[in-house]
mmCIF file of C-alpha atoms in Angstrom:
data_model
loop_
_atom_site.group_PDB
_atom_site.id
_atom_site.type_symbol
_atom_site.label_atom_id
_atom_site.label_comp_id
_atom_site.label_asym_id
_atom_site.label_seq_id
_atom_site.Cartn_x
_atom_site.Cartn_y
_atom_site.Cartn_z
ATOM 1 C CA MET A 17 5.863 -0.368 22.543
ATOM 2 C CA ILE A 18 4.113 -3.383 21.005
ATOM 3 C CA LYS A 19 1.774 -5.628 22.977
ATOM 4 C CA TYR A 20 -0.304 -8.534 21.701
ATOM 5 C CA LYS A 21 -3.303 -9.830 23.631
ATOM 6 C CA LYS A 22 -5.363 -12.945 22.990
ATOM 7 C CA LEU A 23 -9.121 -12.630 22.507
ATOM 8 C CA LEU A 24 -11.969 -14.982 23.336
ATOM 9 C CA ASN A 25 -15.057 -16.062 21.436
ATOM 10 C CA PHE A 26 -18.503 -15.731 22.997
ATOM 11 C CA ASP A 27 -18.257 -19.309 24.226
ATOM 12 C CA GLY A 28 -14.971 -18.632 25.989
ATOM 13 C CA THR A 29 -12.749 -20.422 23.504
ATOM 14 C CA GLU A 30 -9.713 -18.732 22.055
ATOM 15 C CA ALA A 31 -10.578 -16.570 19.040
ATOM 16 C CA ASP A 32 -8.962 -16.667 15.612
ATOM 17 C CA CYS A 33 -7.781 -13.084 15.952
ATOM 18 C CA ILE A 34 -5.517 -11.131 18.271
ATOM 19 C CA LYS A 35 -5.391 -7.586 19.555
ATOM 20 C CA LEU A 36 -2.264 -5.508 18.915
ATOM 21 C CA VAL A 37 -1.651 -2.352 20.932
ATOM 22 C CA LYS A 38 0.917 -0.140 19.259
ATOM 23 C CA ASP A 39 1.506 3.555 19.864
ATOM 24 C CA ASN A 40 -1.713 3.707 21.920
ATOM 25 C CA GLN A 41 -3.708 2.401 18.963
ATOM 26 C CA GLU A 42 -5.579 -0.917 19.031
ATOM 27 C CA TYR A 43 -5.670 -3.239 16.030
ATOM 28 C CA ILE A 44 -7.661 -6.446 15.598
ATOM 29 C CA ILE A 45 -5.637 -8.865 13.469
ATOM 30 C CA PRO A 46 -7.377 -11.941 12.005
ATOM 31 C CA PHE A 47 -5.511 -15.225 11.828
ATOM 32 C CA SER A 48 -5.373 -15.088 8.039
ATOM 33 C CA PRO A 49 -2.184 -16.447 6.446
ATOM 34 C CA ASP A 50 -2.305 -13.701 3.782
ATOM 35 C CA ASN A 51 -2.572 -10.877 6.317
ATOM 36 C CA THR A 52 0.881 -9.285 6.695
ATOM 37 C CA ASP A 53 0.125 -8.163 10.266
ATOM 38 C CA TYR A 54 -0.610 -11.791 11.151
ATOM 39 C CA GLN A 55 2.643 -12.813 9.461
ATOM 40 C CA GLU A 56 4.469 -10.261 11.658
ATOM 41 C CA TYR A 57 2.725 -11.648 14.727
ATOM 42 C CA LEU A 58 3.887 -15.164 13.860
ATOM 43 C CA GLU A 59 7.448 -13.861 13.475
ATOM 44 C CA TRP A 60 7.145 -12.140 16.869
ATOM 45 C CA VAL A 61 6.025 -15.403 18.467
ATOM 46 C CA ALA A 62 8.778 -17.324 16.664
ATOM 47 C CA GLU A 63 11.285 -14.980 18.286
ATOM 48 C CA GLY A 64 10.194 -16.361 21.639
ATOM 49 C CA ASN A 65 7.608 -13.769 22.624
ATOM 50 C CA THR A 66 4.261 -14.626 24.201
ATOM 51 C CA PRO A 67 0.978 -12.710 23.886
ATOM 52 C CA GLU A 68 -0.913 -11.616 26.949
ATOM 53 C CA GLU A 69 -3.676 -14.037 27.922
ATOM 54 C CA ALA A 70 -7.301 -13.011 27.483
ATOM 55 C CA LYS A 71 -9.178 -12.191 30.663
ATOM 56 C CA MET B 17 -13.868 -0.720 -42.003
ATOM 57 C CA SER B 18 -10.681 1.241 -42.207
ATOM 58 C CA VAL B 19 -8.254 1.835 -39.420
ATOM 59 C CA ALA B 20 -5.400 4.323 -39.472
ATOM 60 C CA ILE B 21 -2.489 3.665 -37.187
ATOM 61 C CA ASN B 22 -0.345 6.645 -36.477
ATOM 62 C CA GLY B 23 2.701 6.650 -34.219
ATOM 63 C CA THR B 24 1.815 10.014 -32.749
ATOM 64 C CA ASN B 25 -1.963 9.949 -32.487
ATOM 65 C CA GLY B 26 -2.637 6.261 -31.940
ATOM 66 C CA ILE B 27 -5.398 4.376 -33.752
ATOM 67 C CA THR B 28 -8.155 6.197 -35.668
ATOM 68 C CA TYR B 29 -11.244 4.169 -36.605
ATOM 69 C CA ASN B 30 -13.505 4.750 -39.628
ATOM 70 C CA ASP B 31 -16.046 6.623 -37.528
ATOM 71 C CA GLY B 32 -13.346 9.115 -36.623
ATOM 72 C CA SER B 33 -12.941 7.886 -33.049
ATOM 73 C CA LEU B 34 -9.440 7.758 -31.684
ATOM 74 C CA GLN B 35 -7.845 5.285 -29.314
ATOM 75 C CA PRO B 36 -4.678 7.049 -28.216
ATOM 76 C CA SER B 37 -3.425 4.325 -25.914
ATOM 77 C CA ALA B 38 -3.732 0.631 -25.241
ATOM 78 C CA PRO B 39 -6.862 -0.890 -23.692
ATOM 79 C CA VAL B 40 -7.844 -0.444 -20.045
ATOM 80 C CA GLY B 41 -5.932 -2.464 -17.521
ATOM 81 C CA LYS B 42 -2.493 -2.309 -19.078
ATOM 82 C CA ASN B 43 -0.867 -0.556 -16.122
ATOM 83 C CA LEU B 44 0.113 -3.058 -13.457
ATOM 84 C CA ILE B 45 0.879 -0.225 -11.042
ATOM 85 C CA ILE B 46 -2.075 0.998 -8.962
ATOM 86 C CA ASN B 47 -2.071 4.703 -8.135
ATOM 87 C CA GLY B 48 0.848 5.345 -10.466
ATOM 88 C CA ASN B 49 -0.259 8.951 -10.865
ATOM 89 C CA MET B 50 -0.262 9.392 -7.082
ATOM 90 C CA THR B 51 -3.810 10.722 -6.824
ATOM 91 C CA ILE B 52 -4.984 8.537 -3.926
ATOM 92 C CA ASP B 53 -3.744 9.258 -0.403
ATOM 93 C CA GLN B 54 -6.345 7.798 1.965
ATOM 94 C CA ARG B 55 -4.057 7.761 4.999
ATOM 95 C CA ASN B 56 -2.552 11.224 4.966
ATOM 96 C CA SER B 57 -4.602 13.323 2.525
ATOM 97 C CA GLY B 58 -1.547 15.205 1.345
ATOM 98 C CA SER B 59 0.022 15.760 4.762
ATOM 99 C CA VAL B 60 3.746 15.164 5.105
ATOM 100 C CA THR B 61 4.786 12.075 7.070
ATOM 101 C CA THR B 62 8.040 10.696 8.377
ATOM 102 C CA PRO B 63 7.258 7.009 8.188
ATOM 103 C CA GLY B 64 9.107 4.035 9.588
ATOM 104 C CA ASN B 65 10.129 0.971 7.605
ATOM 105 C CA ASN B 66 7.490 -0.836 5.534
ATOM 106 C CA ILE B 67 4.886 1.862 6.111
ATOM 107 C CA TYR B 68 2.390 2.733 3.416
ATOM 108 C CA THR B 69 2.235 6.416 2.544
ATOM 109 C CA LEU B 70 0.253 7.281 -0.578
ATOM 110 C CA ASP B 71 -1.961 4.337 -1.463
ATOM 111 C CA ARG B 72 -0.001 1.290 -2.639
ATOM 112 C CA TRP B 73 3.347 3.089 -2.101
ATOM 113 C CA GLN B 74 5.408 1.812 0.798
ATOM 114 C CA THR B 75 8.648 2.913 2.396
ATOM 115 C CA GLY B 76 11.731 0.781 2.708
ATOM 116 C CA LEU B 77 14.394 2.151 5.020
ATOM 117 C CA SER B 78 17.178 0.888 7.226
ATOM 118 C CA GLN B 79 17.367 4.017 9.400
ATOM 119 C CA SER B 80 14.359 5.994 10.583
ATOM 120 C CA SER B 81 13.695 9.726 10.292
ATOM 121 C CA LYS B 82 16.023 10.251 7.335
ATOM 122 C CA TYR B 83 13.367 11.220 4.802
ATOM 123 C CA SER B 84 9.769 12.332 4.684
ATOM 124 C CA VAL B 85 7.090 11.455 2.148
ATOM 125 C CA GLN B 86 4.210 13.566 0.900
ATOM 126 C CA GLN B 87 1.620 13.675 -1.855
ATOM 127 C CA VAL B 88 2.126 17.054 -3.542
ATOM 128 C CA VAL B 89 0.465 19.054 -6.297
ATOM 129 C CA ASP B 90 3.443 19.253 -8.605
ATOM 130 C CA ALA B 91 3.587 17.186 -11.762
ATOM 131 C CA PRO B 92 4.481 17.306 -15.434
ATOM 132 C CA SER B 93 1.900 18.172 -18.074
ATOM 133 C CA GLY B 94 -0.867 15.588 -18.093
ATOM 134 C CA PHE B 95 -0.617 14.844 -14.384
ATOM 135 C CA TYR B 96 -1.665 16.603 -11.176
ATOM 136 C CA ASN B 97 0.006 14.853 -8.219
ATOM 137 C CA SER B 98 3.339 13.310 -7.446
ATOM 138 C CA ILE B 99 4.947 11.523 -4.506
ATOM 139 C CA LYS B 100 7.761 13.553 -2.976
ATOM 140 C CA ALA B 101 10.557 12.297 -0.749
ATOM 141 C CA THR B 102 12.606 14.906 1.097
ATOM 142 C CA VAL B 103 15.890 14.194 2.872
ATOM 143 C CA LEU B 104 15.632 15.175 6.560
ATOM 144 C CA ALA B 105 19.124 14.084 7.618
ATOM 145 C CA THR B 106 22.059 13.087 5.475
ATOM 146 C CA VAL B 107 23.311 9.502 5.456
ATOM 147 C CA SER B 108 26.686 8.161 4.404
ATOM 148 C CA LEU B 109 25.574 4.757 3.201
ATOM 149 C CA GLY B 110 26.805 1.650 4.962
ATOM 150 C CA ALA B 111 26.900 -1.571 2.965
ATOM 151 C CA THR B 112 23.517 -2.742 4.237
ATOM 152 C CA ASP B 113 21.713 0.582 4.248
ATOM 153 C CA TYR B 114 18.689 1.086 2.026
ATOM 154 C CA PHE B 115 16.222 3.889 1.469
ATOM 155 C CA MET B 116 13.528 3.538 -1.172
ATOM 156 C CA LEU B 117 9.913 3.731 -2.231
ATOM 157 C CA LYS B 118 8.323 0.350 -2.930
ATOM 158 C CA HIS B 119 5.313 -0.834 -4.866
ATOM 159 C CA LYS B 120 4.183 -4.442 -4.451
ATOM 160 C CA ILE B 121 1.923 -5.942 -7.131
ATOM 161 C CA GLU B 122 -0.452 -8.750 -6.216
ATOM 162 C CA GLY B 123 0.296 -12.113 -7.812
ATOM 163 C CA TYR B 124 -3.063 -12.341 -9.577
ATOM 164 C CA ASN B 125 -2.195 -9.172 -11.503
ATOM 165 C CA VAL B 126 1.144 -10.430 -12.804
ATOM 166 C CA ALA B 127 0.436 -14.144 -13.212
ATOM 167 C CA ASP B 128 0.144 -13.679 -16.981
ATOM 168 C CA LEU B 129 3.696 -12.336 -17.191
ATOM 169 C CA ASN B 130 4.842 -15.956 -16.976
ATOM 170 C CA PHE B 131 7.902 -15.099 -14.938
ATOM 171 C CA GLY B 132 9.714 -18.191 -13.780
ATOM 172 C CA THR B 133 8.971 -20.016 -17.039
ATOM 173 C CA ALA B 134 10.872 -20.472 -20.298
ATOM 174 C CA SER B 135 8.711 -17.832 -22.004
ATOM 175 C CA PRO B 136 8.340 -14.777 -19.788
ATOM 176 C CA GLU B 137 6.873 -11.572 -21.159
ATOM 177 C CA THR B 138 8.863 -8.446 -21.877
ATOM 178 C CA ILE B 139 7.767 -5.584 -19.670
ATOM 179 C CA THR B 140 8.372 -1.853 -19.767
ATOM 180 C CA LEU B 141 8.504 0.486 -16.802
ATOM 181 C CA SER B 142 7.936 4.171 -17.469
ATOM 182 C CA PHE B 143 7.715 7.109 -15.103
ATOM 183 C CA TRP B 144 8.267 10.806 -14.635
ATOM 184 C CA VAL B 145 10.906 11.906 -12.142
ATOM 185 C CA LYS B 146 12.118 15.228 -10.789
ATOM 186 C CA SER B 147 14.970 15.679 -8.340
ATOM 187 C CA SER B 148 17.009 18.477 -6.862
ATOM 188 C CA VAL B 149 20.035 16.231 -7.392
ATOM 189 C CA THR B 150 21.311 15.112 -10.789
ATOM 190 C CA GLY B 151 23.052 11.835 -11.517
ATOM 191 C CA THR B 152 22.393 8.195 -12.239
ATOM 192 C CA PHE B 153 19.718 6.753 -9.976
ATOM 193 C CA GLY B 154 18.746 3.125 -9.545
ATOM 194 C CA GLY B 155 15.993 0.720 -8.735
ATOM 195 C CA GLY B 156 15.090 -2.914 -8.757
ATOM 196 C CA ILE B 157 12.388 -5.405 -9.639
ATOM 197 C CA GLN B 158 12.250 -8.583 -7.609
ATOM 198 C CA ASN B 159 10.081 -11.457 -6.513
ATOM 199 C CA SER B 160 8.338 -11.808 -3.182
ATOM 200 C CA SER B 161 11.090 -13.713 -1.429
ATOM 201 C CA GLU B 162 13.744 -11.326 -2.832
ATOM 202 C CA ALA B 163 15.611 -14.368 -4.102
ATOM 203 C CA ARG B 164 15.498 -13.063 -7.675
ATOM 204 C CA GLY B 165 15.906 -9.507 -8.892
ATOM 205 C CA TYR B 166 16.796 -7.164 -11.732
ATOM 206 C CA ALA B 167 18.570 -3.840 -11.240
ATOM 207 C CA PHE B 168 17.999 -0.881 -13.518
ATOM 208 C CA ASN B 169 19.206 2.683 -13.619
ATOM 209 C CA TYR B 170 18.281 5.967 -15.216
ATOM 210 C CA THR B 171 19.888 9.381 -15.444
ATOM 211 C CA ILE B 172 18.506 12.638 -14.137
ATOM 212 C CA SER B 173 20.147 15.264 -16.319
ATOM 213 C CA SER B 174 18.679 18.514 -15.060
ATOM 214 C CA ALA B 175 17.984 19.454 -11.462
ATOM 215 C CA SER B 176 14.409 20.261 -10.477
ATOM 216 C CA THR B 177 13.051 19.426 -13.924
ATOM 217 C CA TRP B 178 10.508 16.748 -14.788
ATOM 218 C CA GLU B 179 12.073 14.045 -16.966
ATOM 219 C CA TYR B 180 10.468 10.966 -18.530
ATOM 220 C CA LYS B 181 12.260 7.615 -18.140
ATOM 221 C CA THR B 182 11.656 4.144 -19.506
ATOM 222 C CA VAL B 183 13.160 0.751 -18.731
ATOM 223 C CA THR B 184 12.427 -2.365 -20.822
ATOM 224 C CA LEU B 185 13.381 -5.853 -19.720
ATOM 225 C CA THR B 186 12.539 -9.450 -20.478
ATOM 226 C CA GLY B 187 11.155 -11.333 -17.536
ATOM 227 C CA ASP B 188 12.951 -13.870 -15.397
ATOM 228 C CA THR B 189 13.032 -17.476 -16.608
ATOM 229 C CA THR B 190 13.710 -18.877 -13.156
ATOM 230 C CA GLY B 191 12.701 -18.231 -9.582
ATOM 231 C CA THR B 192 9.380 -18.573 -7.803
ATOM 232 C CA TRP B 193 6.850 -15.856 -8.628
ATOM 233 C CA ASP B 194 3.608 -15.673 -6.645
ATOM 234 C CA LYS B 195 0.558 -15.861 -8.885
ATOM 235 C CA THR B 196 -2.252 -15.480 -6.361
ATOM 236 C CA THR B 197 -2.846 -13.170 -3.385
ATOM 237 C CA GLY B 198 0.756 -12.693 -2.312
ATOM 238 C CA THR B 199 3.331 -10.296 -3.709
ATOM 239 C CA GLY B 200 3.776 -11.234 -7.347
ATOM 240 C CA LEU B 201 6.285 -8.565 -8.270
ATOM 241 C CA TRP B 202 7.982 -5.861 -6.284
ATOM 242 C CA LEU B 203 9.250 -2.540 -7.710
ATOM 243 C CA ASN B 204 11.858 -0.526 -5.815
ATOM 244 C CA LEU B 205 12.599 3.093 -6.643
ATOM 245 C CA ALA B 206 15.843 3.641 -4.783
ATOM 246 C CA LEU B 207 16.766 6.839 -2.981
ATOM 247 C CA GLY B 208 20.042 5.416 -1.719
ATOM 248 C CA VAL B 209 21.162 1.804 -1.354
ATOM 249 C CA GLY B 210 24.397 0.361 0.039
ATOM 250 C CA THR B 211 26.608 -2.084 -1.799
ATOM 251 C CA THR B 212 25.096 -5.252 -0.319
ATOM 252 C CA TYR B 213 21.719 -4.667 -1.946
ATOM 253 C CA SER B 214 22.922 -2.878 -5.099
ATOM 254 C CA LYS B 215 23.430 -5.039 -8.146
ATOM 255 C CA THR B 216 24.778 -4.714 -11.679
ATOM 256 C CA VAL B 217 22.116 -3.420 -14.028
ATOM 257 C CA GLY B 218 20.613 -5.244 -16.970
ATOM 258 C CA SER B 219 20.289 -8.882 -15.945
ATOM 259 C CA TRP B 220 18.408 -11.119 -13.563
ATOM 260 C CA GLY B 221 20.292 -12.535 -10.628
ATOM 261 C CA ALA B 222 20.135 -13.458 -6.988
ATOM 262 C CA GLY B 223 18.487 -10.891 -4.735
ATOM 263 C CA PRO B 224 17.748 -8.853 -2.790
ATOM 264 C CA VAL B 225 17.988 -6.224 -5.512
ATOM 265 C CA LEU B 226 17.017 -2.879 -4.063
ATOM 266 C CA GLY B 227 19.123 -0.619 -6.252
ATOM 267 C CA ALA B 228 21.825 -0.360 -8.899
ATOM 268 C CA THR B 229 25.554 -0.517 -8.371
ATOM 269 C CA GLY B 230 27.135 2.917 -8.485
ATOM 270 C CA ALA B 231 23.859 4.827 -8.296
ATOM 271 C CA THR B 232 23.566 8.260 -6.723
ATOM 272 C CA ASN B 233 22.709 8.463 -3.030
ATOM 273 C CA LEU B 234 20.017 11.111 -2.644
ATOM 274 C CA LEU B 235 20.530 11.039 1.116
ATOM 275 C CA ALA B 236 24.066 12.364 0.763
ATOM 276 C CA THR B 237 22.550 15.787 0.165
ATOM 277 C CA GLY B 238 20.690 17.612 2.923
ATOM 278 C CA SER B 239 17.141 18.665 2.050
ATOM 279 C CA ALA B 240 17.411 16.950 -1.340
ATOM 280 C CA THR B 241 14.128 15.979 -2.951
ATOM 281 C CA ILE B 242 12.927 13.459 -5.500
ATOM 282 C CA GLN B 243 9.438 13.124 -6.969
ATOM 283 C CA PHE B 244 7.768 10.461 -9.064
ATOM 284 C CA THR B 245 4.518 10.266 -10.964
ATOM 285 C CA GLY B 246 3.046 8.575 -14.004
ATOM 286 C CA VAL B 247 4.571 5.279 -12.957
ATOM 287 C CA GLN B 248 3.461 2.559 -15.336
ATOM 288 C CA LEU B 249 4.502 -1.072 -15.730
ATOM 289 C CA GLU B 250 3.075 -2.811 -18.782
ATOM 290 C CA VAL B 251 3.535 -5.872 -20.929
ATOM 291 C CA ASN B 252 5.168 -4.267 -23.917
ATOM 292 C CA THR B 253 8.523 -3.820 -25.589
ATOM 293 C CA THR B 254 8.125 -0.044 -25.477
ATOM 294 C CA ALA B 255 6.443 2.461 -23.207
ATOM 295 C CA THR B 256 2.964 3.651 -24.183
ATOM 296 C CA PRO B 257 1.061 6.680 -22.843
ATOM 297 C CA PHE B 258 0.085 6.510 -19.178
ATOM 298 C CA GLU B 259 -3.258 4.858 -18.534
ATOM 299 C CA HIS B 260 -5.361 7.487 -16.784
ATOM 300 C CA LEU B 261 -8.250 6.051 -14.793
ATOM 301 C CA GLN B 262 -11.071 8.042 -13.294
ATOM 302 C CA TYR B 263 -10.541 8.883 -9.625
ATOM 303 C CA GLY B 264 -13.262 6.484 -8.492
ATOM 304 C CA GLN B 265 -11.787 3.616 -10.481
ATOM 305 C CA GLN B 266 -8.339 4.201 -9.017
ATOM 306 C CA LEU B 267 -9.754 4.492 -5.491
ATOM 307 C CA ALA B 268 -11.626 1.210 -5.898
ATOM 308 C CA LEU B 269 -8.424 -0.541 -6.952
ATOM 309 C CA CYS B 270 -6.651 0.833 -3.881
ATOM 310 C CA GLN B 271 -9.488 -0.275 -1.611
ATOM 311 C CA ARG B 272 -8.756 -3.925 -2.318
ATOM 312 C CA TYR B 273 -5.726 -3.314 -0.092
ATOM 313 C CA TYR B 274 -6.769 -0.502 2.232
ATOM 314 C CA GLN B 275 -10.094 1.079 3.099
ATOM 315 C CA ARG B 276 -10.634 4.030 5.348
ATOM 316 C CA PHE B 277 -14.241 4.833 6.198
ATOM 317 C CA VAL B 278 -13.894 8.529 6.932
ATOM 318 C CA SER B 279 -16.269 10.709 8.870
ATOM 319 C CA ASP B 280 -16.082 14.180 7.311
ATOM 320 C CA ALA B 281 -18.917 15.203 9.651
ATOM 321 C CA SER B 282 -19.467 15.145 13.407
ATOM 322 C CA TYR B 283 -21.650 12.053 13.711
ATOM 323 C CA THR B 284 -21.273 10.115 10.441
ATOM 324 C CA ALA B 285 -22.470 6.521 10.805
ATOM 325 C CA PHE B 286 -20.245 3.596 9.809
ATOM 326 C CA ALA B 287 -22.545 0.703 10.692
ATOM 327 C CA THR B 288 -25.740 -0.177 12.493
ATOM 328 C CA GLY B 289 -25.711 -2.528 15.433
ATOM 329 C CA LEU B 290 -27.566 -4.348 18.178
ATOM 330 C CA CYS B 291 -26.769 -3.743 21.839
ATOM 331 C CA THR B 292 -26.190 -7.060 23.588
ATOM 332 C CA THR B 293 -25.298 -5.718 27.042
ATOM 333 C CA THR B 294 -25.002 -2.334 28.731
ATOM 334 C CA THR B 295 -21.432 -2.069 27.428
ATOM 335 C CA GLN B 296 -21.381 -3.777 24.019
ATOM 336 C CA MET B 297 -23.020 -3.390 20.633
ATOM 337 C CA ILE B 298 -22.412 -5.861 17.809
ATOM 338 C CA CYS B 299 -22.139 -4.388 14.305
ATOM 339 C CA ALA B 300 -22.089 -5.699 10.746
ATOM 340 C CA LEU B 301 -19.716 -3.778 8.510
ATOM 341 C CA LYS B 302 -19.876 -4.334 4.751
ATOM 342 C CA TYR B 303 -16.695 -3.307 2.962
ATOM 343 C CA THR B 304 -16.583 -1.109 -0.110
ATOM 344 C CA THR B 305 -15.012 -3.898 -2.141
ATOM 345 C CA THR B 306 -13.653 -7.397 -1.650
ATOM 346 C CA MET B 307 -10.263 -7.159 -0.006
ATOM 347 C CA ARG B 308 -7.115 -9.072 -0.890
ATOM 348 C CA ALA B 309 -7.057 -10.825 2.474
ATOM 349 C CA SER B 310 -9.004 -10.675 5.712
ATOM 350 C CA PRO B 311 -7.998 -7.213 6.889
ATOM 351 C CA THR B 312 -6.641 -5.786 10.117
ATOM 352 C CA LEU B 313 -9.192 -3.516 11.785
ATOM 353 C CA THR B 314 -8.629 -0.316 13.714
ATOM 354 C CA GLN B 315 -10.635 2.816 14.500
ATOM 355 C CA SER B 316 -10.188 6.319 15.796
ATOM 356 C CA ASN B 317 -12.609 8.642 17.603
ATOM 357 C CA THR B 318 -15.701 6.510 17.002
ATOM 358 C CA GLY B 319 -18.642 6.006 19.329
ATOM 359 C CA ILE B 320 -22.102 4.542 19.669
ATOM 360 C CA ASN B 321 -25.204 6.649 19.153
ATOM 361 C CA ILE B 322 -28.398 5.647 20.941
ATOM 362 C CA GLN B 323 -29.890 9.132 20.673
ATOM 363 C CA SER B 324 -27.116 10.052 23.072
ATOM 364 C CA GLN B 325 -23.448 9.654 22.212
ATOM 365 C CA ILE B 326 -21.007 7.317 23.985
ATOM 366 C CA ALA B 327 -17.304 7.050 23.104
ATOM 367 C CA THR B 328 -15.865 3.727 21.956
ATOM 368 C CA ALA B 329 -13.702 2.199 24.679
ATOM 369 C CA SER B 330 -12.367 -0.734 22.654
ATOM 370 C CA ILE B 331 -13.125 -3.215 19.897
ATOM 371 C CA GLY B 332 -13.842 -6.781 20.916
ATOM 372 C CA THR B 333 -13.305 -10.134 19.266
ATOM 373 C CA SER B 334 -14.086 -9.472 15.620
ATOM 374 C CA TYR B 335 -14.770 -11.820 12.746
ATOM 375 C CA LEU B 336 -13.091 -10.256 9.744
ATOM 376 C CA GLY B 337 -13.845 -11.691 6.332
ATOM 377 C CA LYS B 338 -12.727 -10.409 2.940
ATOM 378 C CA ASP B 339 -16.142 -8.818 2.226
ATOM 379 C CA SER B 340 -17.591 -7.946 5.609
ATOM 380 C CA ALA B 341 -17.023 -8.099 9.334
ATOM 381 C CA PHE B 342 -18.791 -8.795 12.612
ATOM 382 C CA ILE B 343 -17.488 -6.206 15.060
ATOM 383 C CA PRO B 344 -18.322 -5.836 18.782
ATOM 384 C CA VAL B 345 -17.888 -2.229 19.891
ATOM 385 C CA ASN B 346 -17.361 -1.757 23.627
ATOM 386 C CA VAL B 347 -18.249 1.302 25.693
ATOM 387 C CA SER B 348 -18.021 2.024 29.429
ATOM 388 C CA SER B 349 -21.788 1.962 30.080
ATOM 389 C CA GLY B 350 -25.119 3.339 28.961
ATOM 390 C CA LEU B 351 -26.473 0.789 26.460
ATOM 391 C CA THR B 352 -29.655 -1.251 26.774
ATOM 392 C CA ALA B 353 -29.581 -4.860 25.624
ATOM 393 C CA GLY B 354 -31.937 -5.456 22.716
ATOM 394 C CA ASN B 355 -31.881 -1.884 21.482
ATOM 395 C CA ALA B 356 -30.399 -0.792 18.185
ATOM 396 C CA GLY B 357 -27.632 1.755 17.805
ATOM 397 C CA LEU B 358 -25.230 3.324 15.369
ATOM 398 C CA TRP B 359 -21.458 2.905 15.299
ATOM 399 C CA ASN B 360 -20.505 6.397 14.283
ATOM 400 C CA ALA B 361 -18.113 9.307 14.576
ATOM 401 C CA ASN B 362 -18.015 10.457 18.176
ATOM 402 C CA ASN B 363 -18.693 14.129 17.430
ATOM 403 C CA ASN B 364 -15.442 14.160 15.494
ATOM 404 C CA ALA B 365 -15.110 14.837 11.781
ATOM 405 C CA ALA B 366 -11.696 13.169 11.802
ATOM 406 C CA ALA B 367 -13.041 9.830 13.050
ATOM 407 C CA TYR B 368 -12.411 6.774 10.914
ATOM 408 C CA VAL B 369 -12.631 2.999 10.657
ATOM 409 C CA GLU B 370 -9.672 1.440 8.876
ATOM 410 C CA LEU B 371 -9.266 -1.920 7.154
ATOM 411 C CA ASN B 372 -5.809 -2.946 6.015
ATOM 412 C CA SER B 373 -4.897 -5.905 3.821
ATOM 413 C CA GLU B 374 -1.831 -4.433 2.132
ATOM 414 C CA LEU B 375 0.904 -6.638 0.766
#
């Protein structure tokens, strides 16, 4: 089960990273074009999926 | 000054010193002698597709749970470790099936090969292989997009015997080859590849090229094994002796792509931090070396020590650079704003902090 969740900066704006929860493990993925996990996230979004909003 | 060049011994200088192989840095493969295994430390794994096993060595598979991968202490003379793939369930290959071990080389490290130009370099791949199955096996070299590739094959003559193989080829004159932080060149050592991704050996063509036409399918044989070590890719028209690096040098090269800060003791510290609330401490983590890209961060069994020990509940919004990171560590309660603390192993010698910027 894969779940992406948005993260917020200290000022409440949307952060340039996202949290992935996969196999009960949490990963923080930076929005870096060279990061392959970020590339996978973009593909996941392009497939029509939406990350969970930050709370 | 006199210099004696001997085909067996190498180059002997007038002071009697010997240089048996080419200068440092000739091997474009990192961890070709399979000594570094930060993730699994020699334990067997049954990875999914595109999962890194030994450092810099990645799986490629179209069906899961068909083979396992392990770093083992079994190698030909001059080596200590090898990577071993073991068939867990047989597969009759469909046209689009593929099972392989992959090694992706960063563009910066192959930019000088001049692939995609009118004057590409000639390169030579050499490696040791041992398999329980004899026959002609295959592999491929391709660019990042898999639009261009070159299939090669080699023959394993004797079962369960280490054999040395070499493949020499002139680089591709066309195609787009990454020359910076992306995948510059991609080596596939095929275990079994269907017809769609198997190509005729000996020439560059349209990809993907994951294996060679007519090659043996290791996965046709239950419990079959294949091992590789001493994998070297160099700019040369012939293979030269394997470039042995010291363990620390090899580890440092691997850490550009993957770093695991391991605990090895109950309360090992990973970083110092400042508590900002009763539930969060912000930490600065300096990496061991500059990473290829801003890495993905994860952790296991860490905690915060403020003279008492509190388990990590989660990691907050982090700012991950290529050299260092700003990491908020969250706990359920117990911190005092303004106090210092340690991000450490939570009484767990298996705790770790992991940074991943693999290709």
